[in-house]
XYZ file of C-alpha atoms in Angstrom:
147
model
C 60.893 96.954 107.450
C 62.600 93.660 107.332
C 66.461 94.303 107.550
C 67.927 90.981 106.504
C 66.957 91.807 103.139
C 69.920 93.978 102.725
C 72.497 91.676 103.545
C 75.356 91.682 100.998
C 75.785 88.570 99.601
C 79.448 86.999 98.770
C 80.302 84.449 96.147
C 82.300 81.982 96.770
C 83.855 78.824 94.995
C 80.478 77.022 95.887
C 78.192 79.693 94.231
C 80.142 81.136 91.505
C 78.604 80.234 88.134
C 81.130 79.441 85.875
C 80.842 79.583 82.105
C 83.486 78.472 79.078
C 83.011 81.233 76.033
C 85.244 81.336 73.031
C 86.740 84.230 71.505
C 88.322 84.714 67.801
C 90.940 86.546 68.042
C 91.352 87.521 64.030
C 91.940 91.145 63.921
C 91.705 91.837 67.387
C 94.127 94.180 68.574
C 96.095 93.060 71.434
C 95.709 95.525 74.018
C 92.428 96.120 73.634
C 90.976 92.441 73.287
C 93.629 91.346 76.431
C 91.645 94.197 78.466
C 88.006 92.698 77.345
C 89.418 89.373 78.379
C 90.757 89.847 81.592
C 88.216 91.297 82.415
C 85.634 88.314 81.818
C 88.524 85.830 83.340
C 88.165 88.054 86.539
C 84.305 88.179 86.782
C 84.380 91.823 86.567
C 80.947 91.181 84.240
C 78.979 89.546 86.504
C 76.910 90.772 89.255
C 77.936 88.760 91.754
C 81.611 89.865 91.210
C 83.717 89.182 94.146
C 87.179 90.949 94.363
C 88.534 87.820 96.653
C 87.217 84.776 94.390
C 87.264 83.179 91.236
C 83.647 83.743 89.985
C 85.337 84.301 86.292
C 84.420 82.829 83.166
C 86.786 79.943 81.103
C 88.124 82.277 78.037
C 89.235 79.991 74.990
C 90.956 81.790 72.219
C 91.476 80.758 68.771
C 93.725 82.126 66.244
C 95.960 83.407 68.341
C 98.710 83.694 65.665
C 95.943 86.783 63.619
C 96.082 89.516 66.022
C 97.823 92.674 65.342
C 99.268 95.488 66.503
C 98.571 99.522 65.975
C 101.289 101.515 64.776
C 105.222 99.982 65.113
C 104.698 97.953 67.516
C 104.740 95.294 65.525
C 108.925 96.396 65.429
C 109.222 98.619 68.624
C 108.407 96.858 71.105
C 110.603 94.990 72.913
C 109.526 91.878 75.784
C 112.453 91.519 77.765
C 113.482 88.604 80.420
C 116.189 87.407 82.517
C 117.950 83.890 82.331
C 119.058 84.840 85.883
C 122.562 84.953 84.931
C 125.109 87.687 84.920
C 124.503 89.541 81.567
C 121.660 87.709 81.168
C 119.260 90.141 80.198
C 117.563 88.994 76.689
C 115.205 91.067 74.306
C 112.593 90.057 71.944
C 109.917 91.790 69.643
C 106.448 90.667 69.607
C 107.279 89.231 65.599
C 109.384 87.091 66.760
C 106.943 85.789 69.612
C 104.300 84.974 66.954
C 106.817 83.574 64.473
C 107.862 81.026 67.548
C 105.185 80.915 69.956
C 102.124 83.162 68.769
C 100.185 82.208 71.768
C 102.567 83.865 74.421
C 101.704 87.078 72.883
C 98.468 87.124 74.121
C 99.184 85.321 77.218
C 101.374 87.449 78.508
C 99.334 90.819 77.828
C 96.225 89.493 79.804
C 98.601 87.545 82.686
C 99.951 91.694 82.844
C 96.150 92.646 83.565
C 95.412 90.488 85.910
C 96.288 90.562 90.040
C 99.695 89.661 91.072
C 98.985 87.094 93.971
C 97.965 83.603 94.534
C 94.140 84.530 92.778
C 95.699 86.030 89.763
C 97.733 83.294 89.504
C 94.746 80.789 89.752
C 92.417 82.992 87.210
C 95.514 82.740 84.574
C 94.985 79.371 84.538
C 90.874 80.002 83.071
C 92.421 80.583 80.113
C 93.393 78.518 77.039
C 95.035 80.270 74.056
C 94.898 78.261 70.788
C 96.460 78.688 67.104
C 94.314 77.939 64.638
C 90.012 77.530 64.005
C 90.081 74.357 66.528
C 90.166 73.866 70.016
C 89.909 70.524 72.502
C 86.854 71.927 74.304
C 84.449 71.449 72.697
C 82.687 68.800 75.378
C 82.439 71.964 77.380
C 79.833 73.412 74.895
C 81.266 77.036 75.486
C 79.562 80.430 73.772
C 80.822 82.340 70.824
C 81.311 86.178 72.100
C 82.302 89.046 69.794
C 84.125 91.504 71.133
């Protein structure tokens, strides 16, 4: 029996095959399209999946500003931050976000799902969130996926 056939074989940066997809987020429900999402910006689909590298796909999403929410959220819930000041604390509700900045919505759920080091902060950057049907990538020639 030949044993080198069951060595286990690592991706790297090299090796890992990259693809660009776009997703329409119309619809979609936050939580549960953020999950699908970083999920395919960590590589978690692929069999190759490394838990150390970037072997993730490039997620553009379009129509950002069409998701929704189930049930109050919509009112409820609250994103809070700190200016870093004393009584700086400042709250938000995801309406306003998408009145402003519908985008950061969705950002920040899948930035939440994704590792909090130096590679989650690399696979954030695989992903482009857009308003509206268009997007600037199109040289890319990325795949439509329904989720």
């Amino acid at each position: 029996m030949d044993t080198l056939s069951y060595k286990t074989v690592s991706a790297n940066k090299g090796t890992a095959n990259k693809e660009w997809i776009v997703v329409d987020a119309k619809d979609a429900v936050v939580g549960r399209l953020a999950s699908q999402i970083a999920a395919r910006i960590r590589g978690k689909h692929k069999p190759n999946f490394t838990p150390h590298v970037d072997t993730g796909d490039n997620v553009i999403i379009i129509n950002a500003e069409k998701i929704r929410f189930t049930g109050r959220k919509m009112s409820d819930k609250v994103y809070v931050r700190h200016t870093g000041y004393p009584g700086g604390q400042r709250f938000a509700s995801p309406r306003l976000w998408l009145e402003k900045h519908p985008e950061r919505v969705l950002e920040h759920a899948i930035r939440g799902m994704l590792p909090k080091n130096r590679l989650g902060r690399r696979l954030f950057t695989n992903l482009y969130v857009y308003t509206g049907d268009s997007h600037p990538h199109a040289a890319q020639q990325p795949k439509e996926i329904k989720f």
